[in-house]
Amino acid sequence: MRFIALLILIIPGLLGVYGIKLLRDSFFLKTSTPFTWIDSLAAASMLQGTFGLLLAIGGIGFVAGYIFNRDKKSGKVQRFDS
């Protein structure tokens, strides 16, 4: 059961890492494998950067949400009263 839970966390984490790699490559104007079919370097870089941003936010957000929910269930999260 723990192995399945570990896989559920590792897959979005790897997608987030791949998104960061796509963002880095688009910043340095290098097109990666799925975006090489686009002729314009600027268009390919923009599409690759957008896709990388979505993957990075999604992967990191999933892992962060899991950790926050786990800590909330165990009572480690404090309430913020203003």
Short mmCIF file of N, CA and C in Angstrom, two decimals:
data_model
loop_
_atom_site.label_atom_id
_atom_site.label_comp_id
_atom_site.label_asym_id
_atom_site.label_seq_id
_atom_site.Cartn_x
_atom_site.Cartn_y
_atom_site.Cartn_z
N MET A 1 0.81 -1.19 0.00
CA MET A 1 0.00 0.00 0.00
C MET A 1 0.86 1.27 0.00
N ARG A 2 1.96 1.22 0.73
CA ARG A 2 2.85 2.38 0.77
C ARG A 2 3.54 2.59 -0.57
N PHE A 3 3.78 1.49 -1.30
CA PHE A 3 4.41 1.60 -2.61
C PHE A 3 3.50 2.34 -3.58
N ILE A 4 2.22 2.06 -3.53
CA ILE A 4 1.26 2.76 -4.40
C ILE A 4 1.20 4.23 -4.04
N ALA A 5 1.21 4.53 -2.74
CA ALA A 5 1.21 5.93 -2.31
C ALA A 5 2.48 6.65 -2.76
N LEU A 6 3.59 5.95 -2.72
CA LEU A 6 4.85 6.54 -3.19
C LEU A 6 4.79 6.82 -4.69
N LEU A 7 4.21 5.90 -5.46
CA LEU A 7 4.07 6.12 -6.89
C LEU A 7 3.14 7.29 -7.19
N ILE A 8 2.10 7.44 -6.40
CA ILE A 8 1.17 8.56 -6.59
C ILE A 8 1.87 9.89 -6.36
N LEU A 9 2.88 9.92 -5.51
CA LEU A 9 3.63 11.15 -5.27
C LEU A 9 4.78 11.34 -6.27
N ILE A 10 5.39 10.25 -6.69
CA ILE A 10 6.55 10.36 -7.57
C ILE A 10 6.16 10.80 -8.98
N ILE A 11 5.06 10.30 -9.51
CA ILE A 11 4.67 10.63 -10.89
C ILE A 11 4.40 12.12 -11.06
N PRO A 12 3.59 12.79 -10.22
CA PRO A 12 3.45 14.25 -10.38
C PRO A 12 4.74 15.00 -10.10
N GLY A 13 5.56 14.47 -9.21
CA GLY A 13 6.85 15.11 -8.94
C GLY A 13 7.76 15.08 -10.17
N LEU A 14 7.79 13.95 -10.86
CA LEU A 14 8.58 13.85 -12.09
C LEU A 14 8.02 14.74 -13.19
N LEU A 15 6.71 14.85 -13.26
CA LEU A 15 6.11 15.77 -14.25
C LEU A 15 6.49 17.21 -13.94
N GLY A 16 6.54 17.57 -12.68
CA GLY A 16 6.98 18.91 -12.29
C GLY A 16 8.42 19.17 -12.65
N VAL A 17 9.27 18.16 -12.47
CA VAL A 17 10.69 18.29 -12.83
C VAL A 17 10.83 18.45 -14.34
N TYR A 18 10.06 17.67 -15.10
CA TYR A 18 10.10 17.79 -16.56
C TYR A 18 9.60 19.17 -17.01
N GLY A 19 8.60 19.71 -16.31
CA GLY A 19 8.12 21.05 -16.62
C GLY A 19 9.18 22.11 -16.38
N ILE A 20 9.94 21.96 -15.31
CA ILE A 20 11.03 22.90 -15.03
C ILE A 20 12.11 22.79 -16.11
N LYS A 21 12.37 21.56 -16.58
CA LYS A 21 13.35 21.38 -17.65
C LYS A 21 12.87 22.05 -18.94
N LEU A 22 11.58 21.93 -19.25
CA LEU A 22 11.03 22.59 -20.44
C LEU A 22 11.12 24.10 -20.31
N LEU A 23 10.86 24.63 -19.13
CA LEU A 23 10.99 26.07 -18.91
C LEU A 23 12.42 26.53 -19.11
N ARG A 24 13.37 25.79 -18.58
CA ARG A 24 14.78 26.14 -18.74
C ARG A 24 15.19 26.11 -20.20
N ASP A 25 14.77 25.06 -20.91
CA ASP A 25 15.11 24.96 -22.33
C ASP A 25 14.48 26.07 -23.15
N SER A 26 13.27 26.44 -22.83
CA SER A 26 12.63 27.52 -23.58
C SER A 26 13.28 28.87 -23.27
N PHE A 27 13.80 29.03 -22.05
CA PHE A 27 14.50 30.27 -21.70
C PHE A 27 15.78 30.42 -22.53
N PHE A 28 16.47 29.31 -22.77
CA PHE A 28 17.71 29.34 -23.56
C PHE A 28 17.46 29.04 -25.04
N LEU A 29 16.20 29.08 -25.47
CA LEU A 29 15.79 28.89 -26.87
C LEU A 29 16.26 27.56 -27.46
N LYS A 30 16.10 26.50 -26.69
CA LYS A 30 16.38 25.15 -27.18
C LYS A 30 15.05 24.39 -27.21
N THR A 31 14.69 23.87 -28.36
CA THR A 31 13.43 23.13 -28.45
C THR A 31 13.67 21.67 -28.10
N SER A 32 12.77 21.11 -27.32
CA SER A 32 12.86 19.72 -26.92
C SER A 32 12.08 18.86 -27.91
N THR A 33 12.09 17.57 -27.69
CA THR A 33 11.56 16.59 -28.63
C THR A 33 10.12 16.82 -29.06
N PRO A 34 9.15 17.02 -28.18
CA PRO A 34 7.78 17.12 -28.72
C PRO A 34 7.51 18.43 -29.46
N PHE A 35 8.39 19.40 -29.39
CA PHE A 35 8.13 20.71 -29.99
C PHE A 35 9.04 21.02 -31.18
N THR A 36 9.73 20.03 -31.71
CA THR A 36 10.64 20.27 -32.82
C THR A 36 9.93 20.37 -34.16
N TRP A 37 8.67 19.99 -34.23
CA TRP A 37 7.93 20.04 -35.50
C TRP A 37 7.52 21.45 -35.87
N ILE A 38 7.59 22.39 -34.93
CA ILE A 38 7.21 23.78 -35.21
C ILE A 38 8.41 24.47 -35.87
N ASP A 39 8.15 25.13 -37.00
CA ASP A 39 9.24 25.75 -37.76
C ASP A 39 9.80 26.99 -37.08
N SER A 40 8.95 27.82 -36.52
CA SER A 40 9.39 29.07 -35.90
C SER A 40 9.97 28.79 -34.51
N LEU A 41 11.18 29.27 -34.28
CA LEU A 41 11.84 29.05 -32.99
C LEU A 41 11.12 29.79 -31.87
N ALA A 42 10.63 30.99 -32.16
CA ALA A 42 9.93 31.78 -31.14
C ALA A 42 8.61 31.12 -30.75
N ALA A 43 7.86 30.63 -31.72
CA ALA A 43 6.59 29.98 -31.43
C ALA A 43 6.80 28.67 -30.67
N ALA A 44 7.81 27.92 -31.07
CA ALA A 44 8.10 26.67 -30.38
C ALA A 44 8.53 26.93 -28.95
N SER A 45 9.33 27.97 -28.75
CA SER A 45 9.79 28.30 -27.41
C SER A 45 8.64 28.77 -26.51
N MET A 46 7.73 29.56 -27.08
CA MET A 46 6.58 30.02 -26.29
C MET A 46 5.66 28.85 -25.92
N LEU A 47 5.39 27.97 -26.88
CA LEU A 47 4.53 26.82 -26.60
C LEU A 47 5.19 25.88 -25.59
N GLN A 48 6.47 25.66 -25.75
CA GLN A 48 7.21 24.81 -24.83
C GLN A 48 7.24 25.43 -23.44
N GLY A 49 7.44 26.73 -23.35
CA GLY A 49 7.46 27.40 -22.05
C GLY A 49 6.11 27.36 -21.36
N THR A 50 5.04 27.54 -22.12
CA THR A 50 3.70 27.49 -21.54
C THR A 50 3.38 26.09 -21.03
N PHE A 51 3.70 25.08 -21.84
CA PHE A 51 3.47 23.71 -21.43
C PHE A 51 4.32 23.35 -20.20
N GLY A 52 5.57 23.82 -20.19
CA GLY A 52 6.43 23.58 -19.04
C GLY A 52 5.93 24.24 -17.78
N LEU A 53 5.40 25.45 -17.91
CA LEU A 53 4.84 26.16 -16.75
C LEU A 53 3.64 25.41 -16.19
N LEU A 54 2.78 24.93 -17.07
CA LEU A 54 1.61 24.16 -16.62
C LEU A 54 2.03 22.88 -15.91
N LEU A 55 2.99 22.17 -16.47
CA LEU A 55 3.46 20.94 -15.83
C LEU A 55 4.12 21.23 -14.49
N ALA A 56 4.93 22.27 -14.42
CA ALA A 56 5.63 22.59 -13.18
C ALA A 56 4.64 22.99 -12.09
N ILE A 57 3.70 23.86 -12.41
CA ILE A 57 2.71 24.28 -11.42
C ILE A 57 1.84 23.11 -10.98
N GLY A 58 1.44 22.29 -11.94
CA GLY A 58 0.59 21.14 -11.62
C GLY A 58 1.30 20.12 -10.74
N GLY A 59 2.53 19.77 -11.09
CA GLY A 59 3.27 18.77 -10.32
C GLY A 59 3.63 19.24 -8.93
N ILE A 60 4.15 20.46 -8.85
CA ILE A 60 4.52 21.00 -7.54
C ILE A 60 3.28 21.25 -6.69
N GLY A 61 2.21 21.71 -7.31
CA GLY A 61 0.97 21.95 -6.58
C GLY A 61 0.36 20.67 -6.03
N PHE A 62 0.44 19.58 -6.80
CA PHE A 62 -0.09 18.31 -6.33
C PHE A 62 0.67 17.81 -5.11
N VAL A 63 1.99 17.84 -5.18
CA VAL A 63 2.80 17.37 -4.06
C VAL A 63 2.61 18.28 -2.85
N ALA A 64 2.56 19.59 -3.06
CA ALA A 64 2.35 20.52 -1.95
C ALA A 64 0.98 20.34 -1.33
N GLY A 65 -0.04 20.12 -2.15
CA GLY A 65 -1.38 19.88 -1.62
C GLY A 65 -1.46 18.60 -0.82
N TYR A 66 -0.76 17.56 -1.27
CA TYR A 66 -0.74 16.30 -0.54
C TYR A 66 -0.09 16.49 0.83
N ILE A 67 1.05 17.19 0.85
CA ILE A 67 1.75 17.41 2.12
C ILE A 67 0.90 18.27 3.06
N PHE A 68 0.26 19.30 2.52
CA PHE A 68 -0.59 20.16 3.35
C PHE A 68 -1.77 19.37 3.92
N ASN A 69 -2.41 18.54 3.10
CA ASN A 69 -3.55 17.76 3.55
C ASN A 69 -3.14 16.73 4.60
N ARG A 70 -1.97 16.11 4.42
CA ARG A 70 -1.47 15.14 5.41
C ARG A 70 -1.18 15.83 6.74
N ASP A 71 -0.55 17.00 6.68
CA ASP A 71 -0.25 17.72 7.91
C ASP A 71 -1.52 18.25 8.58
N LYS A 72 -2.51 18.62 7.79
CA LYS A 72 -3.77 19.09 8.36
C LYS A 72 -4.50 17.97 9.09
N LYS A 73 -4.46 16.77 8.52
CA LYS A 73 -5.11 15.63 9.17
C LYS A 73 -4.43 15.26 10.48
N SER A 74 -3.11 15.41 10.54
CA SER A 74 -2.39 15.03 11.75
C SER A 74 -2.31 16.17 12.77
N GLY A 75 -2.89 17.33 12.45
CA GLY A 75 -2.96 18.43 13.40
C GLY A 75 -1.71 19.27 13.48
N LYS A 76 -0.89 19.26 12.46
CA LYS A 76 0.35 20.04 12.48
C LYS A 76 0.19 21.43 11.88
N VAL A 77 -0.96 21.74 11.33
CA VAL A 77 -1.20 23.04 10.72
C VAL A 77 -1.92 23.93 11.73
N GLN A 78 -1.37 25.12 11.95
CA GLN A 78 -1.98 26.05 12.86
C GLN A 78 -2.98 26.93 12.13
N ARG A 79 -4.01 27.37 12.84
CA ARG A 79 -4.97 28.30 12.25
C ARG A 79 -4.38 29.69 12.28
N PHE A 80 -4.66 30.45 11.23
CA PHE A 80 -4.19 31.82 11.16
C PHE A 80 -5.39 32.73 11.38
N ASP A 81 -5.49 33.31 12.57
CA ASP A 81 -6.57 34.24 12.87
C ASP A 81 -6.04 35.65 12.83
N SER A 82 -6.70 36.48 12.06
CA SER A 82 -6.24 37.86 11.96
C SER A 82 -6.99 38.78 12.88
#
